[in-house]
Amino acid sequence: MAPKSSTPASTNVVQTLWKAYSDHTSDRLKFIDAFLFFLMLSGIAQFLYCILVTDYPFNAFLAGFASTVGQFVLTASLRSQVNPENKNEFKEISPERAFGDFALGSIVLHFFVYNFLG
Amino acid sequence: MVQLRSLFFLTVGLATRLYARSSTGDSVLVIVEPNKQDNYSVFFDGLKEQGYELTFRAPKAEVPLVIEYDVPSFAHVILLASETKNFAKDITPQSLVQLLGKKTNLIIALSSKQTPLSSLAAEFSLALPPPGTPLVSYFPEREESPQVIPVSVQPNSIISSNINPVWFSGVPHSIGNNPMVVPILHAPAESFASETDGGSPDALVDASERGGEGLWAGSQLGLVTGFQTLDNSRVTFVGGADVFSDEFAQKEISKGVPCGNTAFARDVVAWTFQETNVLRIESTTHHRVNATEPSEQYTTNDRLVYTAYISKYDPKTSNWAPYSGIKDLQLEFTMLDPHIRTALLPVSGNLGKYSVTFRAPDRHGVFKFVINHKRKGFTYLTSSMTVPVVPPRHDGYPRFLSAAWPYYMGAISTSIGFFLFSALWLAGDSREKKAKGHKAE
């Protein structure tokens, strides 16, 4: 392949990283990663709105931001518990149990968020 | 002879019923030396014709008392005893001020002699010249003595506009800075206060060399001045009792032109005895814009409507008629300082009604609707209504703030994302199990 006009080394590194990621992660983990990416975008958007425009109903900002951050944390822990490569770390926790914990934690998080949203 | 004449006037007055009545009462006490009483017969008959009941008393007589057990005995008092130095025990400057505080109106005549009443005038910001210096004017040329002076009358809110010049003899006074003083008649520009024997021309020359200092002269001097107290009682200081005398009333100003003394006295009495320029606030109400009854309390940022009804006394019909002629009435919505100060405008089509709509300020607290309208010559209008203004209740705030929509959308999208994710995850799980099951078989 002919070398690229922009910095070839960094572009190659990013491409290799992406290729390795998409080859070696299972579909379900990629699905979780897509959800995590969406949550991160949502959180960043709310944070930028708070800084640049107004933080006027501050409780609403905290509720919305905490919603995305909390959901991110729960989904990340689901991903690490469900990943077959981590089976040795989580011997007593089956994937189903992990998903159950994830669902329960999320419900409680959403309850708090909607109460604080005002 | 005089008794017959007054009897005639009384019957004529009763028969024709043409009188202008005072709004505070008809009983008048006249304190005058008995031997001088006949000099003022025209004036007294005019008063009786207007409907006043006169009671005469010598200055040293003990009865009738002006005030008894803190209750004034008469609605109005005229003191024409301007040269008496010793009064009865109940006529002192302090008792006269007490009468004013109890809403009795006074007409007080001054003279160039030093009496207890001269010090009273000083309490009302009117400074008298030294004793023994009446007003003197050598212009216009006339046969009368220089101390009998024709004074032209400038119309103002108290004096009607077409009164002939008035004969005056007495003392001037200088008018102080008090806003409650209402000047009625000013001295002519060429007059000055000086000793009766001509004095020494040196005094005049000295004073003019010092730039007029110490010289009581000019049109800034007042001859008849009124004062309206904060209780809305009125007192008029007249520089000399001769303004009311028969002799001056019948004197002509010039050939064939009668003087204006009777008409002037009529107008002065009408103002002082609360016939003219008398206003009052009938009632005031307040309510929210779409309500009709006043509320116990209002919320911040409420739109409020305040209404005042004001009437003016009509002396010819003796009753109070609604009056929409006040153009600069003002309302203050005050908590320590006026938060709102707005014009209270008359409502067209509704005589006597003044109304304004405004938004209560964003501060909570105890506010007052205050009307404080003081104009020279008119009754002072004061009114104050206290009303609490509370912050909104916990459910009085807007439910969804438009500034917070990004946060609402963030929280909702997270919830929707979570539900979709778990639905798809479980669907993928069951598909994997089916595949595993098939593989196992």
Coordinates of C-alpha atoms in Angstrom, one line a residue:
Chain A
M1 CA 0.0 0.0 0.0
A2 CA 1.3 3.5 -0.8
P3 CA 2.2 5.6 2.4
K4 CA -0.5 8.1 3.4
S5 CA 0.1 11.9 3.0
S6 CA -0.7 12.7 6.7
T7 CA 1.6 11.3 9.5
P8 CA 1.7 7.6 8.4
A9 CA 2.8 6.3 11.8
S10 CA -0.1 7.6 13.9
T11 CA -2.7 6.8 11.3
N12 CA -1.3 3.3 11.1
V13 CA -1.4 2.9 14.8
V14 CA -5.1 4.0 15.1
Q15 CA -6.0 1.7 12.2
T16 CA -4.2 -1.3 13.7
L17 CA -5.9 -0.6 17.0
W18 CA -9.3 -0.5 15.5
K19 CA -8.6 -3.6 13.4
A20 CA -7.5 -5.5 16.5
Y21 CA -10.5 -4.4 18.5
S22 CA -13.0 -5.3 15.9
D23 CA -11.4 -8.7 15.2
H24 CA -10.9 -9.8 18.7
T25 CA -14.1 -8.6 20.6
S26 CA -17.3 -10.6 20.5
D27 CA -20.5 -9.1 19.2
R28 CA -22.1 -8.9 22.6
L29 CA -19.2 -6.9 24.0
K30 CA -19.2 -4.6 21.0
F31 CA -22.9 -4.1 21.7
I32 CA -22.1 -3.1 25.3
D33 CA -19.3 -0.8 24.1
A34 CA -21.7 1.0 21.7
F35 CA -24.1 1.7 24.6
L36 CA -21.1 3.0 26.7
F37 CA -20.1 5.3 23.8
F38 CA -23.6 6.6 23.6
L39 CA -23.7 7.3 27.3
M40 CA -20.4 9.1 27.2
L41 CA -21.6 11.4 24.4
S42 CA -24.7 12.2 26.3
G43 CA -22.8 13.0 29.4
I44 CA -20.3 15.2 27.6
A45 CA -23.1 17.1 25.8
Q46 CA -24.9 17.8 29.1
F47 CA -21.6 19.0 30.7
L48 CA -20.8 21.3 27.8
Y49 CA -24.3 22.8 28.0
C50 CA -23.8 23.4 31.7
I51 CA -20.5 25.2 31.2
L52 CA -21.3 27.1 28.1
V53 CA -24.9 28.1 28.4
T54 CA -26.3 28.0 31.9
D55 CA -26.3 25.8 35.0
Y56 CA -29.5 27.4 36.1
P57 CA -31.5 24.4 37.4
F58 CA -28.4 22.9 39.0
N59 CA -30.3 20.0 40.4
A60 CA -31.5 19.1 36.9
F61 CA -27.8 19.2 35.7
L62 CA -26.7 17.0 38.5
A63 CA -29.6 14.5 37.9
G64 CA -29.0 14.3 34.1
F65 CA -25.2 14.0 34.5
A66 CA -25.4 11.5 37.3
S67 CA -27.8 9.5 35.2
T68 CA -25.3 9.0 32.4
V69 CA -22.3 8.6 34.6
G70 CA -24.1 6.1 36.9
Q71 CA -25.4 4.1 33.9
F72 CA -21.9 4.1 32.4
V73 CA -20.4 2.6 35.6
L74 CA -23.1 -0.1 35.8
T75 CA -22.7 -1.0 32.2
A76 CA -18.9 -1.1 32.5
S77 CA -19.1 -3.4 35.4
L78 CA -21.6 -5.6 33.5
R79 CA -19.1 -5.8 30.6
S80 CA -16.3 -6.8 32.9
Q81 CA -18.4 -9.5 34.6
V82 CA -19.8 -10.9 31.4
N83 CA -16.4 -11.0 29.5
P84 CA -15.4 -14.6 29.1
E85 CA -11.8 -13.7 29.5
N86 CA -12.5 -12.6 33.1
K87 CA -14.2 -15.9 34.1
N88 CA -11.5 -16.6 36.7
E89 CA -12.1 -13.3 38.5
F90 CA -15.8 -13.8 38.9
K91 CA -16.3 -17.4 39.8
E92 CA -19.5 -17.1 41.8
I93 CA -21.2 -14.6 39.4
S94 CA -22.8 -16.1 36.4
P95 CA -23.5 -13.8 33.4
E96 CA -27.2 -14.0 34.2
R97 CA -26.6 -12.9 37.8
A98 CA -24.4 -10.0 36.4
F99 CA -27.2 -8.9 34.2
G100 CA -29.7 -9.1 37.1
D101 CA -27.4 -6.9 39.2
F102 CA -27.1 -4.5 36.3
A103 CA -30.8 -4.3 35.8
L104 CA -31.6 -3.8 39.5
G105 CA -28.9 -1.1 39.9
S106 CA -30.2 0.7 36.9
I107 CA -33.8 0.8 38.1
V108 CA -32.7 2.2 41.4
L109 CA -30.5 4.8 39.6
H110 CA -33.3 5.9 37.4
F111 CA -35.6 6.2 40.4
F112 CA -33.2 8.6 42.1
V113 CA -32.5 10.5 38.9
Y114 CA -36.2 11.3 38.3
N115 CA -36.7 12.3 41.8
F116 CA -33.8 14.7 41.8
L117 CA -34.6 16.0 38.3
G118 CA -37.3 18.3 39.8
Chain B
M1 CA -80.0 100.6 64.6
V2 CA -77.3 98.1 63.9
Q3 CA -79.3 95.4 65.7
L4 CA -82.2 96.1 63.4
R5 CA -79.9 95.8 60.4
S6 CA -78.5 92.5 61.5
L7 CA -81.9 91.2 62.2
F8 CA -83.0 92.2 58.7
F9 CA -80.0 90.4 57.2
L10 CA -80.7 87.3 59.3
T11 CA -84.3 87.1 58.1
V12 CA -83.3 87.7 54.5
G13 CA -80.6 85.0 54.8
L14 CA -83.0 82.5 56.2
A15 CA -85.7 83.4 53.7
T16 CA -83.5 83.1 50.6
R17 CA -81.3 80.2 51.9
L18 CA -78.4 81.4 49.9
Y19 CA -75.4 80.2 51.9
A20 CA -72.2 78.3 51.4
R21 CA -71.7 76.0 54.3
S22 CA -68.5 74.9 55.9
S23 CA -67.7 71.2 55.8
T24 CA -66.7 71.1 59.5
G25 CA -69.4 73.1 61.3
D26 CA -71.1 76.4 61.5
S27 CA -70.4 77.6 65.1
V28 CA -68.0 80.5 65.1
L29 CA -66.5 82.3 68.2
V30 CA -65.6 85.9 67.6
I31 CA -63.2 87.4 70.1
V32 CA -63.4 91.1 69.8
E33 CA -63.4 94.1 72.1
P34 CA -67.0 95.0 72.8
N35 CA -66.5 98.6 71.9
K36 CA -65.1 97.7 68.6
Q37 CA -67.6 95.1 67.7
D38 CA -69.8 97.5 65.7
N39 CA -66.9 98.4 63.4
Y40 CA -67.2 95.0 61.8
S41 CA -70.9 94.8 61.3
V42 CA -70.8 94.3 57.6
F43 CA -68.4 91.5 58.0
F44 CA -70.4 89.8 60.7
D45 CA -73.6 90.2 58.8
G46 CA -72.0 88.6 55.8
L47 CA -71.0 85.7 57.9
K48 CA -74.5 85.3 59.3
E49 CA -75.9 85.4 55.9
Q50 CA -73.6 82.6 54.9
G51 CA -75.1 80.5 57.6
Y52 CA -72.6 80.7 60.4
E53 CA -73.7 81.1 64.0
L54 CA -71.6 83.8 65.6
T55 CA -70.9 84.0 69.3
F56 CA -69.2 87.1 70.6
R57 CA -66.8 87.3 73.5
A58 CA -64.7 89.9 74.9
P59 CA -61.0 88.9 75.2
K60 CA -61.1 89.1 79.0
A61 CA -64.4 87.4 79.5
E62 CA -64.3 84.0 81.1
V63 CA -67.1 82.4 79.1
P64 CA -67.6 80.8 76.6
L65 CA -64.5 78.8 76.8
V66 CA -62.7 78.0 73.6
I67 CA -61.9 74.5 74.7
E68 CA -63.4 72.6 77.6
Y69 CA -62.1 69.2 78.8
D70 CA -60.1 68.8 75.6
V71 CA -63.1 69.2 73.4
P72 CA -63.3 72.4 71.3
S73 CA -66.5 74.3 71.9
F74 CA -66.6 75.9 68.5
A75 CA -65.8 74.8 64.9
H76 CA -64.0 78.1 64.1
V77 CA -62.6 81.0 66.0
I78 CA -61.9 84.6 64.7
L79 CA -59.6 86.7 66.9
L80 CA -60.1 90.3 65.9
A81 CA -58.8 91.7 69.2
S82 CA -55.5 92.6 67.7
E83 CA -54.5 95.3 70.2
T84 CA -55.4 93.5 73.5
K85 CA -52.4 92.5 75.6
N86 CA -54.2 90.6 78.3
F87 CA -56.5 87.8 77.4
A88 CA -58.5 85.5 79.5
K89 CA -56.8 82.4 80.9
D90 CA -58.0 80.0 78.3
I91 CA -56.8 82.0 75.3
T92 CA -53.1 81.5 75.0
P93 CA -50.8 80.6 72.1
Q94 CA -50.7 77.0 73.5
S95 CA -54.4 76.7 73.7
L96 CA -54.8 78.1 70.1
V97 CA -52.3 75.5 68.9
Q98 CA -54.2 72.9 70.8
L99 CA -57.4 74.0 69.0
L100 CA -55.7 73.6 65.6
G101 CA -54.7 70.1 66.6
K102 CA -58.3 69.4 67.3
K103 CA -59.3 70.5 63.8
T104 CA -60.6 74.0 64.7
N105 CA -59.9 76.7 62.1
L106 CA -58.6 80.2 63.1
I107 CA -58.5 83.7 61.7
I108 CA -56.0 85.8 63.7
A109 CA -55.6 89.5 63.2
L110 CA -52.2 91.0 64.1
S111 CA -51.2 94.6 64.8
S112 CA -48.2 96.6 65.3
K113 CA -48.5 96.2 69.1
Q114 CA -46.7 93.4 70.7
T115 CA -49.3 90.9 71.9
P116 CA -49.1 87.2 72.8
L117 CA -50.4 86.5 69.3
S118 CA -47.3 88.0 67.7
S119 CA -45.1 85.2 69.1
L120 CA -47.7 82.8 67.8
A121 CA -47.2 84.0 64.3
A122 CA -43.5 83.2 64.6
E123 CA -44.3 79.6 65.2
F124 CA -45.9 79.4 61.8
S125 CA -42.7 80.7 60.0
L126 CA -44.1 84.3 59.8
A127 CA -41.7 86.9 61.1
L128 CA -43.2 90.2 62.2
P129 CA -41.2 93.5 62.0
P130 CA -40.3 95.2 65.2
P131 CA -43.2 96.5 67.3
G132 CA -44.5 99.9 66.3
T133 CA -43.7 99.6 62.6
P134 CA -46.8 99.3 60.5
L135 CA -46.8 99.1 56.7
V136 CA -46.4 102.4 55.0
S137 CA -46.7 103.3 51.4
Y138 CA -46.6 106.7 49.6
F139 CA -47.8 105.3 46.4
P140 CA -50.3 105.7 44.8
E141 CA -51.1 109.3 45.7
R142 CA -54.2 109.5 47.7
E143 CA -55.9 111.6 50.4
E144 CA -55.7 108.8 53.0
S145 CA -52.8 108.5 55.4
P146 CA -49.7 106.6 54.2
Q147 CA -50.7 103.7 56.4
V148 CA -54.0 103.0 54.6
I149 CA -52.8 101.3 51.5
P150 CA -54.7 100.0 48.5
V151 CA -53.3 96.5 47.7
S152 CA -54.1 94.8 44.4
V153 CA -55.1 91.2 44.7
Q154 CA -53.4 88.5 42.6
P155 CA -55.7 85.6 41.9
N156 CA -54.5 82.3 43.2
S157 CA -56.2 79.0 44.2
I158 CA -57.8 80.7 47.2
I159 CA -58.8 84.1 45.8
S160 CA -61.2 84.3 42.9
S161 CA -60.0 86.2 39.9
N162 CA -61.9 89.4 39.7
I163 CA -61.5 91.2 43.0
N164 CA -60.9 94.9 43.1
P165 CA -58.0 96.3 45.1
V166 CA -58.3 95.9 48.8
W167 CA -57.7 98.6 51.5
F168 CA -55.2 97.4 54.1
S169 CA -53.8 98.9 57.3
G170 CA -51.6 96.9 59.6
V171 CA -48.3 95.1 59.7
P172 CA -46.6 93.0 57.1
H173 CA -44.7 89.8 57.8
S174 CA -42.0 87.9 56.1
I175 CA -42.8 84.4 55.0
G176 CA -40.5 81.6 56.0
N177 CA -39.6 78.5 54.1
N178 CA -42.3 76.2 55.5
P179 CA -44.1 74.3 52.8
M180 CA -47.3 74.4 54.7
V181 CA -47.6 78.2 54.4
V182 CA -50.1 79.4 51.8
P183 CA -49.5 83.0 50.8
I184 CA -52.8 84.8 50.1
L185 CA -52.0 88.5 49.8
H186 CA -48.6 90.1 49.2
A187 CA -47.6 93.7 50.0
P188 CA -47.3 96.2 47.1
A189 CA -43.8 96.6 45.8
E190 CA -43.5 100.2 47.0
S191 CA -44.5 99.6 50.6
F192 CA -42.3 99.2 53.6
A193 CA -42.6 98.9 57.4
S194 CA -41.6 102.0 59.3
E195 CA -42.4 103.9 62.5
T196 CA -45.6 105.9 62.4
D197 CA -44.2 109.2 63.1
G198 CA -42.3 109.1 59.9
G199 CA -39.3 107.6 61.7
S200 CA -36.0 108.8 60.7
P201 CA -35.1 108.9 57.0
D202 CA -31.6 107.9 58.2
A203 CA -32.9 104.4 59.0
L204 CA -34.1 104.0 55.4
V205 CA -30.9 105.3 54.0
D206 CA -28.8 103.1 56.2
A207 CA -30.8 100.1 55.2
S208 CA -30.6 100.8 51.5
E209 CA -26.8 101.3 51.8
R210 CA -26.6 97.9 53.4
G211 CA -28.4 96.4 50.4
G212 CA -31.8 96.4 52.1
E213 CA -30.8 94.5 55.1
G214 CA -33.0 95.3 58.1
L215 CA -35.6 97.0 55.8
W216 CA -39.0 95.4 55.7
A217 CA -40.1 96.3 52.2
G218 CA -41.3 95.0 48.9
S219 CA -43.8 92.5 47.5
Q220 CA -42.1 89.5 49.2
L221 CA -43.7 90.6 52.4
G222 CA -47.1 88.9 53.1
L223 CA -50.1 90.7 54.4
V224 CA -52.6 87.9 54.7
T225 CA -51.1 84.4 54.9
G226 CA -52.7 81.1 55.5
F227 CA -51.2 77.9 57.0
Q228 CA -52.6 74.4 56.8
T229 CA -51.6 72.1 59.5
L230 CA -51.0 68.3 59.2
D231 CA -54.4 67.7 60.7
N232 CA -55.8 69.7 57.8
S233 CA -57.0 72.6 60.0
R234 CA -56.4 76.0 58.6
V235 CA -55.2 79.3 60.2
T236 CA -55.0 82.6 58.5
F237 CA -52.9 85.5 59.8
V238 CA -54.2 88.9 58.7
G239 CA -51.9 91.8 59.1
G240 CA -54.5 94.1 60.4
A241 CA -58.1 93.7 61.6
D242 CA -59.1 96.8 59.6
V243 CA -59.4 94.7 56.4
F244 CA -62.7 93.5 57.8
S245 CA -63.9 96.9 59.1
D246 CA -67.0 98.7 57.8
E247 CA -65.0 101.8 57.1
F248 CA -62.7 100.1 54.7
A249 CA -65.5 98.1 53.1
Q250 CA -67.4 101.2 52.2
K251 CA -64.4 103.2 51.0
E252 CA -64.0 103.5 47.2
I253 CA -60.8 102.6 45.5
S254 CA -61.2 105.2 42.9
K255 CA -64.1 107.3 41.6
G256 CA -67.1 105.0 41.4
V257 CA -65.1 101.8 41.8
P258 CA -65.9 100.0 45.1
C259 CA -63.1 98.2 46.9
G260 CA -62.8 94.5 47.1
N261 CA -62.7 94.2 50.9
T262 CA -66.0 92.3 51.3
A263 CA -65.3 89.9 48.5
F264 CA -61.8 89.4 49.7
A265 CA -63.0 88.7 53.2
R266 CA -65.5 86.3 51.9
D267 CA -62.9 84.3 50.0
V268 CA -60.5 84.3 53.0
V269 CA -63.2 83.0 55.3
A270 CA -64.3 80.4 52.7
W271 CA -60.8 79.0 52.5
T272 CA -60.0 79.1 56.2
F273 CA -63.3 77.7 57.4
Q274 CA -63.0 74.6 55.1
E275 CA -65.5 75.6 52.4
T276 CA -63.3 75.7 49.4
N277 CA -60.3 73.5 48.4
V278 CA -61.4 70.7 50.7
L279 CA -60.8 67.1 49.5
R280 CA -61.1 63.8 51.1
I281 CA -60.5 60.1 50.2
E282 CA -63.8 58.3 50.4
S283 CA -62.3 54.8 50.2
T284 CA -59.5 52.8 48.9
T285 CA -59.4 49.1 47.7
H286 CA -56.9 46.7 46.3
H287 CA -57.3 43.4 44.6
R288 CA -55.6 41.1 42.0
V289 CA -56.3 41.9 38.4
N290 CA -59.0 39.3 37.8
A291 CA -60.6 39.4 41.2
T292 CA -63.0 41.8 42.8
E293 CA -62.4 41.2 46.5
P294 CA -59.2 42.1 48.3
S295 CA -57.1 39.2 49.4
E296 CA -55.6 38.5 52.8
Q297 CA -52.1 38.3 51.2
Y298 CA -50.5 38.6 47.8
T299 CA -47.7 36.6 46.1
T300 CA -44.6 38.2 44.6
N301 CA -45.0 39.2 41.0
D302 CA -48.7 39.3 41.2
R303 CA -50.5 41.9 39.2
L304 CA -52.4 44.2 41.6
V305 CA -55.1 46.8 41.1
Y306 CA -55.4 49.7 43.5
T307 CA -58.4 52.1 43.4
A308 CA -59.1 55.3 45.4
Y309 CA -62.3 57.3 45.4
I310 CA -61.8 61.0 46.1
S311 CA -64.4 63.7 46.6
K312 CA -64.4 67.4 46.9
Y313 CA -66.7 69.5 49.1
D314 CA -69.1 71.7 47.3
P315 CA -70.0 74.6 49.5
K316 CA -73.0 75.6 47.5
T317 CA -74.8 72.3 47.9
S318 CA -73.1 71.4 51.2
N319 CA -72.2 67.9 50.2
W320 CA -69.2 65.9 48.9
A321 CA -69.1 65.3 45.2
P322 CA -66.7 62.9 43.4
Y323 CA -63.8 64.8 42.0
S324 CA -61.5 63.8 39.1
G325 CA -59.5 66.9 38.9
I326 CA -56.3 65.8 40.6
K327 CA -53.8 65.3 37.8
D328 CA -50.7 64.3 39.8
L329 CA -51.8 61.8 42.4
Q330 CA -49.2 59.3 43.2
L331 CA -49.2 55.8 44.7
E332 CA -46.3 54.3 46.6
F333 CA -45.9 50.6 47.3
T334 CA -43.6 50.8 50.2
M335 CA -41.6 48.4 52.5
L336 CA -39.2 50.8 54.3
D337 CA -38.5 52.4 50.9
P338 CA -41.0 52.8 48.0
H339 CA -40.4 49.8 45.7
I340 CA -43.1 51.0 43.3
R341 CA -44.0 54.7 42.8
T342 CA -46.5 55.2 40.1
A343 CA -49.1 57.7 39.0
L344 CA -52.7 57.2 40.2
L345 CA -54.6 58.4 37.2
P346 CA -58.3 59.2 37.1
V347 CA -60.5 56.6 35.3
S348 CA -62.4 58.3 32.5
G349 CA -66.1 57.8 32.7
N350 CA -66.1 57.2 36.4
L351 CA -66.1 60.5 38.3
G352 CA -63.9 60.5 41.4
K353 CA -62.3 57.1 40.8
Y354 CA -58.5 56.8 40.5
S355 CA -56.9 53.5 39.6
V356 CA -53.6 51.9 38.7
T357 CA -52.5 48.4 37.8
F358 CA -48.9 47.3 38.6
R359 CA -46.9 44.2 39.3
A360 CA -45.9 43.5 42.9
P361 CA -42.1 43.5 43.2
D362 CA -40.0 40.4 43.4
R363 CA -39.4 40.9 47.2
H364 CA -41.6 39.3 49.8
G365 CA -42.5 41.2 53.0
V366 CA -45.1 43.5 54.4
F367 CA -45.9 46.3 52.1
K368 CA -48.1 49.4 52.3
F369 CA -50.1 51.1 49.7
V370 CA -49.4 54.8 50.5
I371 CA -51.1 57.9 49.2
N372 CA -49.3 61.1 50.4
H373 CA -50.6 64.0 48.4
K374 CA -49.8 67.5 49.7
R375 CA -50.4 70.6 47.6
K376 CA -50.5 74.2 48.8
G377 CA -54.0 75.3 49.6
F378 CA -55.7 71.9 49.3
T379 CA -56.4 69.4 52.0
Y380 CA -53.6 66.9 52.5
L381 CA -54.6 63.4 51.3
T382 CA -52.9 60.6 53.2
S383 CA -53.8 57.0 53.2
S384 CA -52.0 53.8 54.0
M385 CA -53.1 50.1 53.7
T386 CA -50.8 47.4 54.9
V387 CA -50.7 44.1 53.0
P388 CA -48.5 41.0 53.2
V389 CA -46.7 39.8 50.1
V390 CA -45.5 36.2 50.4
P391 CA -43.1 34.1 48.2
P392 CA -44.8 31.5 46.0
R393 CA -45.9 28.3 47.6
H394 CA -43.8 25.2 46.8
D395 CA -46.3 24.3 44.0
G396 CA -46.5 27.9 42.8
Y397 CA -43.4 27.7 40.7
P398 CA -43.4 26.7 37.0
R399 CA -43.2 22.9 36.7
F400 CA -40.8 22.3 33.8
L401 CA -38.1 24.9 33.2
S402 CA -37.3 25.5 29.6
A403 CA -33.6 26.0 30.5
A404 CA -33.4 22.5 31.8
W405 CA -34.6 20.6 28.7
P406 CA -31.1 19.2 27.8
Y407 CA -30.9 17.6 31.2
Y408 CA -34.4 16.2 30.9
M409 CA -33.5 14.8 27.5
G410 CA -30.3 13.4 28.8
A411 CA -32.0 11.5 31.7
I412 CA -34.8 10.3 29.4
S413 CA -32.4 9.1 26.7
T414 CA -30.4 7.2 29.3
S415 CA -33.5 5.4 30.5
I416 CA -34.7 4.6 27.0
G417 CA -31.2 3.4 26.1
F418 CA -31.1 1.2 29.1
F419 CA -34.4 -0.4 28.3
L420 CA -33.5 -1.0 24.6
F421 CA -30.1 -2.3 25.7
S422 CA -31.5 -4.8 28.1
A423 CA -34.3 -5.9 25.7
L424 CA -31.7 -6.5 22.9
W425 CA -29.3 -8.2 25.3
L426 CA -31.9 -10.6 26.5
A427 CA -33.0 -11.3 23.0
G428 CA -29.4 -11.9 22.0
D429 CA -29.0 -14.2 25.0
S430 CA -32.0 -16.3 24.1
R431 CA -30.7 -16.6 20.5
E432 CA -27.3 -17.7 21.8
K433 CA -28.9 -20.3 24.0
K434 CA -31.0 -21.6 21.1
A435 CA -27.8 -21.9 19.0
K436 CA -26.0 -23.6 21.9
G437 CA -28.9 -25.9 22.4
H438 CA -28.8 -26.8 18.7
K439 CA -25.1 -27.3 18.8
A440 CA -25.4 -29.5 21.9
E441 CA -27.9 -31.7 20.1

